[in-house]
Short mmCIF file of N, CA and C in Angstrom, two decimals:
data_model
loop_
_atom_site.label_atom_id
_atom_site.label_comp_id
_atom_site.label_asym_id
_atom_site.label_seq_id
_atom_site.Cartn_x
_atom_site.Cartn_y
_atom_site.Cartn_z
N MET U 872 -34.78 -67.25 44.84
CA MET U 872 -33.90 -66.42 44.62
C MET U 872 -33.73 -66.37 43.05
N SER U 873 -33.35 -65.49 42.13
CA SER U 873 -33.49 -65.59 40.86
C SER U 873 -32.05 -66.32 40.31
N SER U 874 -31.99 -66.89 39.27
CA SER U 874 -30.63 -67.67 38.67
C SER U 874 -30.01 -66.51 37.80
N ARG U 875 -30.50 -65.56 37.50
CA ARG U 875 -29.71 -64.55 36.79
C ARG U 875 -28.59 -64.18 37.73
N PRO U 876 -27.38 -63.48 37.16
CA PRO U 876 -26.19 -63.31 37.99
C PRO U 876 -26.78 -61.63 38.07
N ARG U 877 -26.08 -61.02 39.32
CA ARG U 877 -26.26 -59.87 39.74
C ARG U 877 -25.88 -59.01 38.89
N SER U 878 -25.04 -58.92 38.02
CA SER U 878 -24.59 -57.91 37.14
C SER U 878 -25.78 -57.67 35.85
N SER U 879 -26.29 -58.76 35.48
CA SER U 879 -27.43 -58.46 34.45
C SER U 879 -28.59 -58.10 35.20
N ILE U 880 -29.06 -58.31 36.56
CA ILE U 880 -29.89 -57.62 37.36
C ILE U 880 -29.81 -56.29 37.35
N LEU U 881 -28.45 -55.82 37.58
CA LEU U 881 -28.15 -54.20 37.59
C LEU U 881 -28.60 -53.67 36.30
N ALA U 882 -28.10 -54.32 35.14
CA ALA U 882 -28.24 -53.77 33.97
C ALA U 882 -29.78 -53.68 33.67
N ALA U 883 -30.68 -54.66 34.05
CA ALA U 883 -31.97 -54.60 33.70
C ALA U 883 -32.59 -53.32 34.46
N THR U 884 -32.14 -53.13 35.60
CA THR U 884 -32.72 -51.91 36.38
C THR U 884 -32.22 -50.88 35.92
N LEU U 885 -31.28 -50.59 35.26
CA LEU U 885 -30.56 -49.26 34.73
C LEU U 885 -31.37 -48.91 33.36
N ALA U 886 -31.72 -50.04 32.70
CA ALA U 886 -32.34 -50.16 31.34
C ALA U 886 -33.65 -49.66 31.23
N ARG U 887 -34.58 -49.67 32.42
CA ARG U 887 -35.88 -49.42 32.77
C ARG U 887 -36.08 -48.11 32.29
N LYS U 888 -37.06 -47.70 31.35
CA LYS U 888 -37.47 -46.40 31.15
C LYS U 888 -38.13 -45.89 32.13
N PRO U 889 -37.85 -44.21 32.38
CA PRO U 889 -38.29 -43.54 33.30
C PRO U 889 -40.07 -43.50 33.28
N ARG U 890 -40.74 -43.82 34.38
CA ARG U 890 -42.09 -43.41 34.41
C ARG U 890 -42.33 -41.93 33.85
N ASN U 891 -43.44 -41.92 33.24
CA ASN U 891 -43.97 -40.47 32.72
C ASN U 891 -44.84 -39.98 33.98
N ARG U 892 -44.24 -38.75 34.32
CA ARG U 892 -44.73 -38.07 35.65
C ARG U 892 -45.45 -36.88 35.29
N ALA U 893 -46.52 -36.60 35.65
CA ALA U 893 -47.43 -35.39 35.30
C ALA U 893 -46.58 -34.31 35.62
N LEU U 894 -46.06 -33.20 34.56
CA LEU U 894 -45.52 -32.01 34.72
C LEU U 894 -46.63 -30.91 34.92
N PRO U 895 -46.39 -29.81 35.94
CA PRO U 895 -47.36 -28.89 35.79
C PRO U 895 -47.50 -27.93 34.59
N PRO U 896 -48.50 -27.50 33.95
CA PRO U 896 -48.32 -26.80 32.71
C PRO U 896 -47.49 -25.59 32.71
N ARG U 897 -46.76 -25.47 31.60
CA ARG U 897 -45.78 -24.41 31.51
C ARG U 897 -46.10 -23.02 32.03
N GLY U 898 -47.35 -22.58 31.65
CA GLY U 898 -47.56 -21.31 32.23
C GLY U 898 -47.94 -21.06 33.70
N LEU U 899 -48.16 -22.27 34.33
CA LEU U 899 -48.38 -22.23 35.93
C LEU U 899 -46.86 -21.86 36.30
N ILE U 900 -45.85 -22.58 36.06
CA ILE U 900 -44.28 -22.51 36.23
C ILE U 900 -43.97 -21.17 35.94
N GLY U 901 -44.21 -20.43 34.94
CA GLY U 901 -44.00 -19.15 34.97
C GLY U 901 -44.59 -17.94 35.71
N ARG U 902 -45.79 -18.28 36.19
CA ARG U 902 -46.47 -17.48 36.84
C ARG U 902 -45.97 -17.49 38.39
N ILE U 903 -45.77 -18.99 38.73
CA ILE U 903 -44.95 -18.91 40.08
C ILE U 903 -43.65 -18.37 40.17
N GLN U 904 -43.08 -18.48 39.21
CA GLN U 904 -41.61 -17.70 39.16
C GLN U 904 -41.64 -16.25 39.27
N LEU U 905 -42.72 -15.58 38.50
CA LEU U 905 -42.96 -14.29 38.59
C LEU U 905 -43.56 -13.87 39.84
N ALA U 906 -44.37 -14.54 40.45
CA ALA U 906 -44.71 -14.35 42.00
C ALA U 906 -43.75 -14.48 42.91
N ALA U 907 -42.62 -15.15 42.49
CA ALA U 907 -41.58 -15.21 43.78
C ALA U 907 -40.73 -14.08 43.65
N ILE U 908 -40.44 -13.36 42.69
CA ILE U 908 -39.65 -12.35 42.42
C ILE U 908 -39.92 -11.17 43.34
N PRO U 909 -41.46 -10.51 43.52
CA PRO U 909 -41.38 -9.37 44.33
C PRO U 909 -41.67 -10.01 45.91
N VAL U 910 -41.69 -11.31 46.15
CA VAL U 910 -41.82 -11.86 47.62
C VAL U 910 -40.34 -11.69 47.89
N ALA U 911 -39.23 -12.16 47.15
CA ALA U 911 -37.83 -12.45 47.48
C ALA U 911 -37.13 -10.94 47.53
N ALA U 912 -37.73 -9.95 46.74
CA ALA U 912 -37.47 -8.58 47.05
C ALA U 912 -37.90 -7.86 48.25
N LEU U 913 -38.99 -8.12 48.68
CA LEU U 913 -39.56 -7.83 49.97
C LEU U 913 -38.90 -8.19 51.04
N LEU U 914 -38.39 -9.84 51.02
CA LEU U 914 -37.86 -9.88 52.15
C LEU U 914 -36.41 -9.50 51.99
N THR U 915 -35.74 -9.26 51.23
CA THR U 915 -34.69 -8.62 51.14
C THR U 915 -34.64 -7.57 51.81
N ILE U 916 -35.55 -6.54 51.22
CA ILE U 916 -35.62 -5.31 52.06
C ILE U 916 -35.79 -5.25 53.24
N LEU U 917 -36.90 -6.11 53.89
CA LEU U 917 -37.00 -6.25 55.18
C LEU U 917 -36.07 -6.64 56.10
N SER U 918 -35.29 -7.71 55.28
CA SER U 918 -33.98 -8.24 56.25
C SER U 918 -32.99 -7.23 56.41
N ILE U 919 -32.88 -6.33 55.36
CA ILE U 919 -32.01 -5.20 55.44
C ILE U 919 -32.20 -4.25 56.47
N GLY U 920 -33.47 -3.96 56.86
CA GLY U 920 -33.88 -2.94 57.59
C GLY U 920 -33.92 -3.50 58.89
N HIS U 921 -33.97 -4.68 59.34
CA HIS U 921 -33.25 -5.24 60.60
C HIS U 921 -32.15 -5.50 61.14
N ALA U 922 -31.16 -5.47 60.06
CA ALA U 922 -29.68 -5.69 60.12
C ALA U 922 -28.96 -4.55 60.31
N ARG U 923 -29.86 -3.17 60.42
CA ARG U 923 -28.77 -1.99 60.19
C ARG U 923 -28.34 -1.67 61.78
N ALA U 924 -27.15 -1.40 61.88
CA ALA U 924 -26.50 -0.70 63.10
C ALA U 924 -26.58 0.54 62.86
N GLU U 925 -26.99 1.63 64.07
CA GLU U 925 -26.61 3.05 63.91
C GLU U 925 -25.50 3.45 64.40
N PHE U 926 -25.03 2.92 65.50
CA PHE U 926 -23.93 3.44 66.37
C PHE U 926 -23.06 1.87 66.82
N THR U 927 -21.90 1.66 65.89
CA THR U 927 -21.38 0.50 66.20
C THR U 927 -19.74 0.63 66.72
N VAL U 928 -19.25 -0.06 67.42
CA VAL U 928 -17.95 0.18 68.12
C VAL U 928 -17.33 -1.21 67.75
N CYS U 929 -16.16 -0.94 66.90
CA CYS U 929 -15.31 -2.40 66.54
C CYS U 929 -14.19 -2.29 67.47
N ASN U 930 -13.75 -3.20 68.15
CA ASN U 930 -12.74 -3.42 68.90
C ASN U 930 -11.52 -3.93 68.07
N GLN U 931 -10.39 -3.34 67.60
CA GLN U 931 -9.29 -3.63 66.66
C GLN U 931 -8.14 -4.09 67.46
N THR U 932 -8.31 -3.91 68.87
CA THR U 932 -7.12 -4.34 69.76
C THR U 932 -7.04 -5.82 69.69
N LEU U 933 -6.02 -6.45 70.66
CA LEU U 933 -5.84 -8.06 70.70
C LEU U 933 -6.49 -8.20 72.06
N ASP U 934 -7.33 -7.17 72.80
CA ASP U 934 -7.92 -7.51 74.19
C ASP U 934 -9.23 -7.42 74.11
N VAL U 935 -10.10 -8.18 74.87
CA VAL U 935 -11.64 -8.03 75.36
C VAL U 935 -11.45 -6.67 75.94
N VAL U 936 -12.64 -5.90 75.52
CA VAL U 936 -12.94 -4.46 76.05
C VAL U 936 -14.25 -4.30 76.49
N ASN U 937 -14.67 -3.50 77.72
CA ASN U 937 -15.76 -3.39 78.23
C ASN U 937 -16.19 -1.88 77.88
N LEU U 938 -17.53 -1.75 77.36
CA LEU U 938 -17.98 -0.43 76.79
C LEU U 938 -19.00 0.23 77.55
N ALA U 939 -19.05 1.33 77.60
CA ALA U 939 -20.10 2.10 78.00
C ALA U 939 -20.41 3.28 77.07
N VAL U 940 -21.61 3.74 77.12
CA VAL U 940 -21.90 4.72 76.09
C VAL U 940 -22.91 5.70 76.68
N GLY U 941 -22.40 7.20 76.25
CA GLY U 941 -23.56 8.07 76.88
C GLY U 941 -23.93 9.08 75.50
N GLN U 942 -25.24 9.33 75.82
CA GLN U 942 -25.82 10.30 74.92
C GLN U 942 -26.93 11.06 75.45
N LYS U 943 -27.28 12.04 74.73
CA LYS U 943 -28.63 12.68 75.19
C LYS U 943 -29.84 11.77 75.00
N VAL U 944 -30.89 11.55 75.84
CA VAL U 944 -32.02 10.90 75.72
C VAL U 944 -33.28 11.95 76.39
N ASP U 945 -34.01 12.22 75.35
CA ASP U 945 -35.01 13.07 75.88
C ASP U 945 -34.66 14.60 76.69
N ASN U 946 -33.61 15.29 76.13
CA ASN U 946 -33.18 16.08 76.71
C ASN U 946 -32.16 15.95 77.99
N ALA U 947 -31.91 14.66 78.19
CA ALA U 947 -31.14 14.34 79.52
C ALA U 947 -30.06 13.56 79.11
N ASP U 948 -28.87 13.80 79.73
CA ASP U 948 -27.70 12.94 79.61
C ASP U 948 -28.07 11.48 80.25
N GLN U 949 -27.55 10.49 79.50
CA GLN U 949 -27.95 9.18 79.93
C GLN U 949 -26.71 8.21 79.41
N THR U 950 -26.24 7.39 80.56
CA THR U 950 -25.19 6.45 80.16
C THR U 950 -25.69 5.10 80.11
N ASP U 951 -25.12 4.03 79.56
CA ASP U 951 -25.70 2.75 79.67
C ASP U 951 -24.35 2.20 79.50
N GLY U 952 -24.33 0.76 80.01
CA GLY U 952 -23.31 -0.24 79.93
C GLY U 952 -23.95 -1.43 80.55
N TRP U 953 -22.83 -2.45 80.32
CA TRP U 953 -21.84 -2.75 79.64
C TRP U 953 -21.80 -3.54 78.64
N TRP U 954 -21.26 -3.33 77.56
CA TRP U 954 -21.31 -4.21 76.20
C TRP U 954 -19.68 -4.85 76.25
N THR U 955 -19.64 -6.02 76.21
CA THR U 955 -18.17 -6.61 76.16
C THR U 955 -17.91 -7.07 74.59
N ILE U 956 -16.85 -6.57 74.15
CA ILE U 956 -16.36 -6.65 72.68
C ILE U 956 -15.10 -7.54 72.74
N GLY U 957 -15.22 -8.41 72.05
CA GLY U 957 -13.99 -9.51 72.04
C GLY U 957 -12.66 -8.85 71.06
N ALA U 958 -11.77 -9.34 71.14
CA ALA U 958 -10.68 -8.58 70.28
C ALA U 958 -11.31 -9.03 68.65
N ASN U 959 -11.17 -7.88 67.82
CA ASN U 959 -11.16 -7.97 66.28
C ASN U 959 -12.89 -8.07 66.15
N GLN U 960 -13.57 -7.95 66.92
CA GLN U 960 -15.00 -7.73 67.04
C GLN U 960 -15.70 -6.52 67.13
N CYS U 961 -16.97 -6.35 66.38
CA CYS U 961 -17.80 -5.61 66.55
C CYS U 961 -19.24 -5.54 67.35
N VAL U 962 -19.74 -4.49 67.92
CA VAL U 962 -21.03 -4.63 68.51
C VAL U 962 -21.80 -3.49 68.37
N ASN U 963 -22.96 -3.72 67.94
CA ASN U 963 -23.92 -2.62 67.72
C ASN U 963 -24.41 -1.90 69.21
N VAL U 964 -24.25 -1.02 69.34
CA VAL U 964 -24.50 -0.51 70.69
C VAL U 964 -25.83 0.65 70.78
N ILE U 965 -25.89 1.22 69.65
CA ILE U 965 -27.24 2.05 69.50
C ILE U 965 -27.98 1.66 68.22
N ARG U 966 -29.13 0.78 68.33
CA ARG U 966 -29.70 0.31 67.23
C ARG U 966 -30.71 1.18 66.37
N GLU U 967 -31.00 2.22 67.04
CA GLU U 967 -31.88 3.55 66.15
C GLU U 967 -31.17 4.25 65.52
N GLU U 968 -31.56 4.97 64.34
CA GLU U 968 -30.82 6.19 63.74
C GLU U 968 -30.37 7.13 64.92
N LEU U 969 -28.89 7.69 64.65
CA LEU U 969 -28.65 8.75 65.56
C LEU U 969 -29.36 9.71 65.44
N THR U 970 -29.81 10.66 66.53
CA THR U 970 -30.25 11.77 66.50
C THR U 970 -29.30 12.71 67.13
N ASN U 971 -28.45 12.25 67.74
CA ASN U 971 -27.45 13.15 68.53
C ASN U 971 -26.02 13.54 67.62
N ARG U 972 -25.68 14.57 67.69
CA ARG U 972 -24.22 14.60 66.82
C ARG U 972 -22.93 14.05 67.76
N TYR U 973 -23.29 14.17 68.99
CA TYR U 973 -22.00 13.78 69.86
C TYR U 973 -22.69 12.45 70.61
N ILE U 974 -21.54 11.38 70.79
CA ILE U 974 -22.10 10.07 71.67
C ILE U 974 -20.89 9.95 72.26
N TYR U 975 -20.82 9.65 73.49
CA TYR U 975 -19.67 9.60 74.33
C TYR U 975 -19.52 7.86 74.75
N ILE U 976 -18.30 7.58 74.62
CA ILE U 976 -17.80 6.18 75.23
C ILE U 976 -16.59 6.19 76.07
N TYR U 977 -16.82 5.06 76.75
CA TYR U 977 -15.65 4.75 77.85
C TYR U 977 -15.50 3.37 77.58
N ALA U 978 -14.22 2.91 77.78
CA ALA U 978 -13.93 1.32 77.55
C ALA U 978 -12.86 1.08 78.97
N THR U 979 -12.92 0.22 79.26
CA THR U 979 -12.04 -0.55 80.15
C THR U 979 -11.52 -1.92 79.55
N ASP U 980 -10.33 -2.24 80.00
CA ASP U 980 -9.76 -3.46 79.92
C ASP U 980 -10.70 -4.45 80.86
N VAL U 981 -10.09 -5.87 80.79
CA VAL U 981 -10.94 -6.92 81.73
C VAL U 981 -10.59 -6.55 83.27
N PHE U 982 -9.48 -5.94 83.36
CA PHE U 982 -9.13 -5.50 85.01
C PHE U 982 -9.76 -4.25 85.24
N GLY U 983 -10.56 -3.52 84.66
CA GLY U 983 -11.46 -2.54 84.97
C GLY U 983 -10.59 -1.35 84.52
N HIS U 984 -9.31 -1.24 83.95
CA HIS U 984 -8.35 -0.08 83.75
C HIS U 984 -9.04 0.67 82.42
N ALA U 985 -8.98 2.02 82.70
CA ALA U 985 -9.48 2.97 81.37
C ALA U 985 -8.49 2.64 80.18
N ILE U 986 -9.16 2.48 79.00
CA ILE U 986 -8.04 2.33 77.84
C ILE U 986 -8.31 3.54 76.77
N LEU U 987 -9.31 4.37 77.35
CA LEU U 987 -9.48 5.71 76.70
C LEU U 987 -9.29 6.86 77.52
N ASN U 988 -9.00 7.92 77.03
CA ASN U 988 -8.41 8.96 77.57
C ASN U 988 -9.43 10.24 77.46
N GLY U 989 -10.57 10.06 78.00
CA GLY U 989 -11.62 11.31 77.69
C GLY U 989 -11.68 12.56 78.55
N SER U 990 -12.40 13.51 78.26
CA SER U 990 -12.60 14.55 79.21
C SER U 990 -14.07 14.72 79.30
N THR U 991 -14.88 13.90 79.04
CA THR U 991 -16.37 14.34 79.61
C THR U 991 -16.59 13.53 80.65
N GLU U 992 -16.82 13.98 82.00
CA GLU U 992 -17.16 13.11 83.05
C GLU U 992 -18.55 12.82 83.01
N MET U 993 -19.07 11.24 83.04
CA MET U 993 -20.24 10.97 83.18
C MET U 993 -20.13 9.85 84.34
N CYS U 994 -21.40 9.36 84.56
CA CYS U 994 -21.42 8.10 85.43
C CYS U 994 -21.51 6.75 85.05
N ILE U 995 -20.93 5.83 85.64
CA ILE U 995 -21.04 4.44 85.35
C ILE U 995 -21.33 3.66 86.79
N ASP U 996 -21.37 2.32 86.60
CA ASP U 996 -21.63 1.53 87.78
C ASP U 996 -20.76 0.26 87.45
N ARG U 997 -20.45 -0.79 88.24
CA ARG U 997 -19.72 -1.87 87.97
C ARG U 997 -20.44 -2.86 87.20
N ARG U 998 -21.52 -2.66 87.35
CA ARG U 998 -22.43 -3.90 86.76
C ARG U 998 -23.46 -3.31 85.66
N ARG U 999 -24.08 -3.85 85.06
CA ARG U 999 -25.04 -3.43 84.08
C ARG U 999 -25.75 -2.31 84.49
N PHE U 1000 -26.11 -1.28 83.73
CA PHE U 1000 -26.56 0.13 84.24
C PHE U 1000 -27.19 0.97 83.10
N SER U 1001 -28.27 1.76 83.48
CA SER U 1001 -28.86 2.85 82.53
C SER U 1001 -28.62 4.02 83.56
N ILE U 1002 -27.86 5.01 83.54
CA ILE U 1002 -28.00 5.97 84.49
C ILE U 1002 -28.51 7.20 83.83
N ARG U 1003 -29.67 8.27 84.51
CA ARG U 1003 -30.10 9.40 83.82
C ARG U 1003 -29.13 10.61 84.62
N GLY U 1004 -28.38 11.34 83.99
CA GLY U 1004 -27.67 12.53 84.57
C GLY U 1004 -26.57 12.22 84.90
N ILE U 1005 -25.57 13.13 84.62
CA ILE U 1005 -24.05 13.00 85.08
C ILE U 1005 -23.51 13.80 86.14
N ASP U 1006 -24.42 14.47 86.78
CA ASP U 1006 -23.80 15.33 87.73
C ASP U 1006 -24.00 14.65 88.99
N GLU U 1007 -22.93 15.04 90.12
CA GLU U 1007 -22.74 14.32 91.22
C GLU U 1007 -22.81 12.75 91.24
N CYS U 1008 -21.98 12.21 90.48
CA CYS U 1008 -21.80 10.75 90.43
C CYS U 1008 -21.87 9.96 91.52
N TRP U 1009 -20.81 10.46 92.42
CA TRP U 1009 -20.48 9.86 93.65
C TRP U 1009 -21.46 10.09 94.72
N GLN U 1010 -21.99 11.15 94.64
CA GLN U 1010 -23.23 11.50 95.64
C GLN U 1010 -24.48 10.62 95.48
N ARG U 1011 -24.73 10.12 94.40
CA ARG U 1011 -25.79 9.26 93.77
C ARG U 1011 -25.35 7.91 93.90
N GLY U 1012 -24.21 7.50 94.28
CA GLY U 1012 -23.84 6.27 94.59
C GLY U 1012 -23.29 5.67 93.15
N HIS U 1013 -22.84 6.40 92.36
CA HIS U 1013 -22.27 5.66 90.97
C HIS U 1013 -20.80 6.04 90.95
N ILE U 1014 -19.90 5.95 90.08
CA ILE U 1014 -18.76 6.13 89.83
C ILE U 1014 -18.49 7.22 88.57
N ALA U 1015 -17.57 8.38 88.89
CA ALA U 1015 -17.42 9.10 87.96
C ALA U 1015 -16.40 8.41 86.82
N ALA U 1016 -16.51 8.66 85.52
CA ALA U 1016 -15.48 8.23 84.87
C ALA U 1016 -15.37 9.05 83.34
N ARG U 1017 -14.12 9.44 82.74
CA ARG U 1017 -14.10 10.30 81.86
C ARG U 1017 -14.24 9.54 80.45
N PHE U 1018 -15.39 10.14 79.79
CA PHE U 1018 -15.71 9.44 78.34
C PHE U 1018 -15.07 10.28 77.43
N VAL U 1019 -14.80 9.32 76.17
CA VAL U 1019 -14.19 10.27 75.23
C VAL U 1019 -15.74 10.74 73.91
N GLU U 1020 -15.64 11.85 73.57
CA GLU U 1020 -16.69 12.68 72.85
C GLU U 1020 -16.31 12.03 71.40
N VAL U 1021 -17.41 11.41 70.50
CA VAL U 1021 -17.14 11.12 69.19
C VAL U 1021 -18.11 11.93 68.52
N ASP U 1022 -17.53 12.63 67.79
CA ASP U 1022 -18.31 13.61 66.72
C ASP U 1022 -18.73 12.77 65.58
N THR U 1023 -20.15 12.42 65.63
CA THR U 1023 -20.52 11.53 64.22
C THR U 1023 -20.86 12.69 63.15
N LEU U 1024 -20.47 13.56 63.19
CA LEU U 1024 -20.88 14.76 61.74
C LEU U 1024 -22.44 14.77 61.58
N GLU U 1025 -23.40 14.43 62.66
CA GLU U 1025 -24.82 14.59 62.43
C GLU U 1025 -25.06 13.26 61.40
N GLN U 1026 -24.31 12.35 61.25
CA GLN U 1026 -24.60 11.31 60.25
C GLN U 1026 -25.65 10.55 61.37
N VAL U 1027 -26.57 9.45 60.53
CA VAL U 1027 -27.59 8.76 61.05
C VAL U 1027 -27.08 7.37 61.58
N ARG U 1028 -25.80 7.01 60.82
CA ARG U 1028 -24.87 5.71 61.19
C ARG U 1028 -23.47 6.08 61.35
N TRP U 1029 -22.95 5.45 62.45
CA TRP U 1029 -21.53 5.76 62.46
C TRP U 1029 -20.74 4.49 63.22
N THR U 1030 -19.63 4.27 62.70
CA THR U 1030 -18.87 3.21 63.52
C THR U 1030 -17.62 3.77 64.03
N PHE U 1031 -17.25 3.57 65.13
CA PHE U 1031 -16.33 3.93 65.75
C PHE U 1031 -15.12 2.84 66.37
N PHE U 1032 -13.80 2.89 65.72
CA PHE U 1032 -12.88 1.90 66.01
C PHE U 1032 -12.14 1.90 66.91
N LEU U 1033 -12.05 1.11 67.87
CA LEU U 1033 -11.00 1.10 69.09
C LEU U 1033 -9.52 0.48 68.54
N THR U 1034 -8.48 1.21 68.75
CA THR U 1034 -7.37 0.83 67.87
C THR U 1034 -6.22 0.47 68.99
N GLY U 1035 -6.36 0.99 70.44
CA GLY U 1035 -5.46 0.89 71.32
C GLY U 1035 -4.70 2.03 71.39
N ASN U 1036 -4.96 3.10 70.58
CA ASN U 1036 -4.21 4.32 70.66
C ASN U 1036 -5.47 5.24 71.05
N SER U 1037 -5.41 5.84 72.22
CA SER U 1037 -6.39 6.83 72.38
C SER U 1037 -6.64 7.87 71.29
N PRO U 1038 -7.81 8.43 70.98
CA PRO U 1038 -8.22 9.25 69.77
C PRO U 1038 -7.74 10.76 70.46
#
């Protein structure tokens, strides 16, 4: 063990000169930085494209809501469900750009009671579903429910806000 006190060993360690490490030429750093800019821009554009939601429903109530959606698919009415939306949360229910002016929604509370008063009768089921056609729900083994018509004004993206008050 050394006879020098610890404080002088620490001082000697701090007083050492840093080693000269080889740095890349300045031109190389500039080229790397220039190449990184288009790559970063491309990644930004791609990430924005994947994050787009085309029909979003936001639950601005204090309760959890279960949601079903109706729309025209290949010239036939189709309903899909269920999405569960927590209080003050949003869910993307249609991920493609909207091609229909009208989208239909039906929402229930956790007890299955309707919380929207719609006028368009469409079919639903108790569990997750995708149903083609809106006629004769009961005869086909489904449940008839009254959906609210949402006019998207022919926009390609739309957000609907559930506020607890029927539209």
